[in-house]
């Protein structure tokens, strides 16, 4: 039996056609289904392209067309995952939902990163959760108000503590973030760029930079999470059969702040990849016309993946 007319075309021509029909001029947003359809909707995430209708039926054609179309759709588009306050379950659910083959095709992924919630670390290294009366953020729903107040132990990939250690507030790192890195890295496939967006945080928030001594503790962002993400990236991409994952952090910064902190940013382990003046930085900071979007990369770690003296 002869092949259908479309499949008789050279594959290069088919890919050009797919690009016209399946590549969005703006990022494709991944939302919880309940956001779009109301409370009775299924829990699976959905992807939408604002103002542009894509020919997604191509992904449901015969196996040849579907596989070729998926290569273009997932590989040439940018997918922006919108989750709730410190809720990374949407990213995990969507990555699992699209399946292993389509995860291998992903080329660019954007995800919102929140400042980690805080726990109290005692001199013996143990952590305790703050009382409900002291917490003003982190509520995702009335049905599970304590979901984001869980306290996780200090991650073993972080340098070991000397006991007794100073008591005080520490970042609580959600283990779901490691699950996300594992899902996108272990599947193999084409190189992927992951943008971790700090743009929804207050202006001038860069992990490791103290911008205001009076800033409330929950607004501060230490270097534990950037450190761990580089550890996980190395852990899950060490083999040539695994994919290369390039992680960039984006933040909205005042030019004057950048001028004063540029040396410190470099000293604590950040590499400034790009400084961009765009519509997003201007919209987000109308009172500060000197704002820009800063693209940062954590410098390559030179320490062992797991410290030998870790508890």
XYZ file of C-alpha atoms in Angstrom:
311
model
C 0.000 0.000 0.000
C 1.386 3.422 -0.973
C 1.939 6.006 1.704
C -0.575 8.842 2.117
C 0.152 11.964 0.091
C 1.505 14.013 3.021
C 4.027 11.338 3.984
C 5.350 11.251 0.448
C 6.800 14.700 1.021
C 10.463 14.844 2.125
C 10.748 14.909 5.885
C 12.432 18.326 5.736
C 9.324 19.744 4.041
C 7.047 18.068 6.584
C 9.015 19.625 9.433
C 8.638 23.078 7.874
C 4.868 22.513 7.717
C 4.796 21.336 11.328
C 6.679 24.487 12.356
C 4.042 26.731 10.760
C 1.221 24.833 12.445
C 2.630 23.933 15.855
C 5.072 26.628 16.994
C 3.586 29.433 19.087
C 5.039 32.961 18.876
C 4.765 33.224 22.666
C 5.299 30.790 25.517
C 2.702 28.040 25.937
C 1.225 28.205 29.434
C 0.614 25.063 31.479
C -2.253 25.561 33.940
C -4.168 23.361 36.362
C -7.351 22.258 34.614
C -9.431 23.645 37.482
C -8.116 27.134 36.699
C -9.744 27.028 33.263
C -12.763 24.831 33.757
C -13.957 25.261 37.320
C -14.018 22.952 40.321
C -15.567 20.006 38.525
C -12.705 19.745 36.015
C -10.217 16.869 36.047
C -6.924 17.369 37.859
C -4.691 16.958 34.788
C -2.764 20.065 33.694
C -3.607 21.684 30.352
C -1.445 23.737 27.980
C -2.744 26.830 26.224
C -1.225 29.219 23.681
C -2.592 32.765 24.188
C -4.012 34.336 21.057
C -2.751 31.638 18.725
C -4.515 28.447 17.691
C -2.200 25.499 17.152
C -3.007 22.450 15.022
C -2.766 20.048 17.949
C -4.808 17.407 16.121
C -1.567 16.529 14.343
C -0.440 14.985 17.648
C -3.362 12.526 17.358
C -2.750 11.391 13.770
C -1.100 8.130 12.763
C 2.045 7.163 14.629
C 4.454 8.636 12.059
C 2.830 12.063 11.861
C 2.201 12.179 15.618
C 5.852 11.416 16.424
C 7.172 13.962 13.943
C 4.704 16.635 15.081
C 5.555 16.041 18.742
C 9.241 16.594 17.976
C 8.422 20.087 16.715
C 5.670 20.948 19.215
C 7.635 20.022 22.345
C 11.051 20.882 20.966
C 10.464 24.293 19.374
C 8.005 25.826 21.856
C 8.681 27.315 25.262
C 6.447 25.851 27.997
C 5.734 28.061 31.004
C 4.422 26.181 34.041
C 2.109 28.170 36.336
C 1.788 26.678 39.795
C 0.235 27.909 43.001
C 2.130 29.403 45.908
C 5.085 27.023 46.443
C 3.173 24.219 44.744
C 5.387 22.231 42.386
C 2.925 19.389 41.878
C 1.637 20.921 38.632
C 5.078 20.651 37.037
C 5.475 17.036 38.137
C 1.976 16.057 36.974
C 2.418 17.674 33.563
C 5.860 16.154 32.954
C 4.468 12.724 33.783
C 1.313 13.312 31.762
C 3.123 14.094 28.481
C 5.097 10.872 28.786
C 8.728 9.848 28.415
C 8.926 10.245 24.621
C 7.618 13.812 24.674
C 9.805 14.775 27.657
C 12.804 13.814 25.549
C 11.688 16.342 22.917
C 11.369 19.314 25.296
C 13.697 22.171 24.428
C 12.761 25.077 26.717
C 10.908 25.033 30.019
C 10.051 27.920 32.341
C 9.022 27.447 35.948
C 8.259 29.843 38.771
C 10.503 29.541 41.816
C 9.318 30.813 45.181
C 11.378 31.837 48.183
C 11.560 28.736 50.378
C 9.584 28.740 53.584
C 11.558 28.760 56.812
C 12.089 26.338 59.663
C 13.847 26.842 62.989
C 17.128 24.955 63.248
C 18.217 24.009 66.762
C 21.870 23.786 67.916
C 21.706 19.993 67.513
C 20.859 20.396 63.804
C 17.238 19.282 64.132
C 14.511 21.411 62.588
C 11.105 22.368 63.891
C 8.142 23.926 62.135
C 6.928 27.377 63.062
C 3.574 27.527 64.812
C 0.475 28.314 62.756
C 0.153 31.714 64.422
C 3.558 32.782 63.070
C 2.889 31.809 59.457
C 1.204 34.284 57.126
C 2.013 32.685 53.739
C 1.839 29.270 52.172
C -1.879 28.521 52.251
C -2.889 26.846 49.008
C -6.444 25.860 49.899
C -8.788 25.660 52.841
C -8.796 21.871 52.601
C -5.027 21.527 53.207
C -3.779 24.702 54.922
C -0.641 23.079 56.369
C 0.638 21.469 53.157
C 3.522 23.925 52.692
C 4.516 24.204 56.322
C 6.071 20.745 56.384
C 9.649 20.747 57.613
C 12.134 18.642 55.672
C 15.501 17.680 57.186
C 18.681 19.307 55.946
C 19.494 17.797 52.555
C 22.489 15.415 52.655
C 23.998 17.108 49.565
C 24.506 20.311 51.557
C 27.839 20.692 53.374
C 27.755 19.026 56.768
C 26.999 21.072 59.864
C 29.361 21.422 62.784
C 27.477 20.477 65.946
C 26.562 22.501 67.890
C 25.471 24.776 65.049
C 24.059 28.305 65.247
C 20.343 28.315 65.966
C 18.113 30.257 63.627
C 15.892 30.295 60.564
C 16.835 28.099 57.595
C 15.341 27.445 54.179
C 13.027 24.450 53.795
C 13.799 22.874 50.409
C 10.840 21.072 48.860
C 11.981 17.631 47.600
C 9.537 17.995 44.687
C 12.087 20.269 43.008
C 14.557 17.380 42.818
C 11.812 15.210 41.315
C 11.332 17.802 38.557
C 15.067 17.873 37.753
C 15.131 14.072 37.662
C 12.112 13.867 35.332
C 13.571 16.223 32.743
C 17.161 14.935 32.946
C 16.969 11.160 33.289
C 14.817 10.648 30.210
C 17.654 11.585 27.842
C 16.950 13.401 24.589
C 17.879 16.788 23.191
C 19.559 19.439 25.397
C 17.059 21.388 27.504
C 17.181 24.905 28.893
C 15.336 25.377 32.193
C 14.443 28.922 33.261
C 13.730 29.370 36.968
C 11.730 32.585 37.202
C 12.152 34.817 40.251
C 10.181 37.585 38.586
C 7.105 37.198 40.799
C 9.164 37.930 43.913
C 9.933 41.461 45.166
C 12.316 43.515 43.038
C 16.058 42.812 43.486
C 15.637 39.319 44.945
C 18.707 37.234 44.059
C 19.507 34.129 46.126
C 22.388 34.848 48.477
C 22.093 38.660 48.300
C 20.850 40.419 51.425
C 18.986 43.452 50.130
C 17.400 44.758 53.323
C 18.078 43.856 56.936
C 14.453 44.668 57.740
C 13.061 42.338 55.048
C 10.771 39.738 56.578
C 12.400 36.328 56.910
C 10.063 34.646 54.432
C 11.234 37.089 51.746
C 14.909 36.182 52.096
C 16.471 33.667 49.758
C 19.645 31.836 50.729
C 21.983 29.860 48.457
C 20.872 26.380 49.543
C 18.406 25.883 46.671
C 20.720 27.111 43.861
C 23.463 24.923 45.332
C 21.210 21.872 45.446
C 19.849 22.395 41.931
C 23.416 22.314 40.593
C 24.064 19.170 42.623
C 20.941 17.520 41.204
C 21.772 18.683 37.692
C 25.190 17.012 38.005
C 23.677 13.926 39.618
C 21.112 13.288 36.897
C 23.169 14.314 33.843
C 26.508 12.653 34.578
C 26.142 10.000 31.850
C 26.440 10.822 28.133
C 23.184 8.918 27.573
C 21.358 11.458 29.735
C 20.384 14.887 28.467
C 22.258 18.104 29.076
C 20.204 20.511 31.214
C 21.183 24.178 31.230
C 19.670 26.066 34.203
C 19.192 29.841 34.091
C 17.645 31.979 36.831
C 15.732 35.140 35.861
C 15.074 38.070 38.170
C 13.860 41.672 37.922
C 16.587 44.047 39.055
C 17.000 47.801 39.435
C 20.036 49.005 37.476
C 21.270 50.927 40.497
C 21.061 47.788 42.636
C 22.993 45.830 40.009
C 25.686 48.492 39.864
C 26.180 48.289 43.643
C 25.976 44.490 43.932
C 27.677 43.274 40.742
C 30.936 42.312 42.477
C 29.104 40.543 45.308
C 26.920 38.634 42.833
C 30.069 37.246 41.245
C 31.751 36.472 44.557
C 28.908 34.314 45.888
C 28.888 32.109 42.782
C 26.626 33.700 40.177
C 27.515 34.313 36.546
C 25.543 37.073 34.826
C 24.626 35.678 31.404
C 22.469 38.521 30.087
C 20.983 41.868 31.106
C 17.817 42.613 29.150
C 15.479 45.578 29.075
C 12.131 44.228 27.912
C 8.418 44.782 28.289
C 8.125 42.406 31.232
C 10.607 44.250 33.417
C 8.904 47.558 32.587
C 5.369 46.248 33.210
C 6.344 44.667 36.512
C 8.136 47.775 37.780
C 6.370 50.848 36.418
C 7.694 52.942 39.301
C 11.278 52.019 38.380
C 11.940 52.718 34.704
C 15.536 51.602 35.225
C 14.519 47.994 35.907
C 15.787 45.133 33.761
C 15.561 41.371 33.564
C 18.709 39.624 34.724
C 19.654 36.128 33.566
C 21.926 34.291 35.987
C 23.694 30.949 35.981
C 25.117 29.258 39.051
C 28.829 28.776 38.565
C 29.982 25.199 38.189
C 30.439 23.508 41.542
C 33.878 22.188 42.355
C 32.998 20.309 45.548
C 32.127 16.612 45.759
C 28.526 15.682 45.016
C 27.982 14.348 48.546
C 30.361 15.560 51.269
C 32.179 12.655 52.883
C 31.378 13.925 56.363
C 27.654 14.343 55.761
C 25.467 13.008 58.588
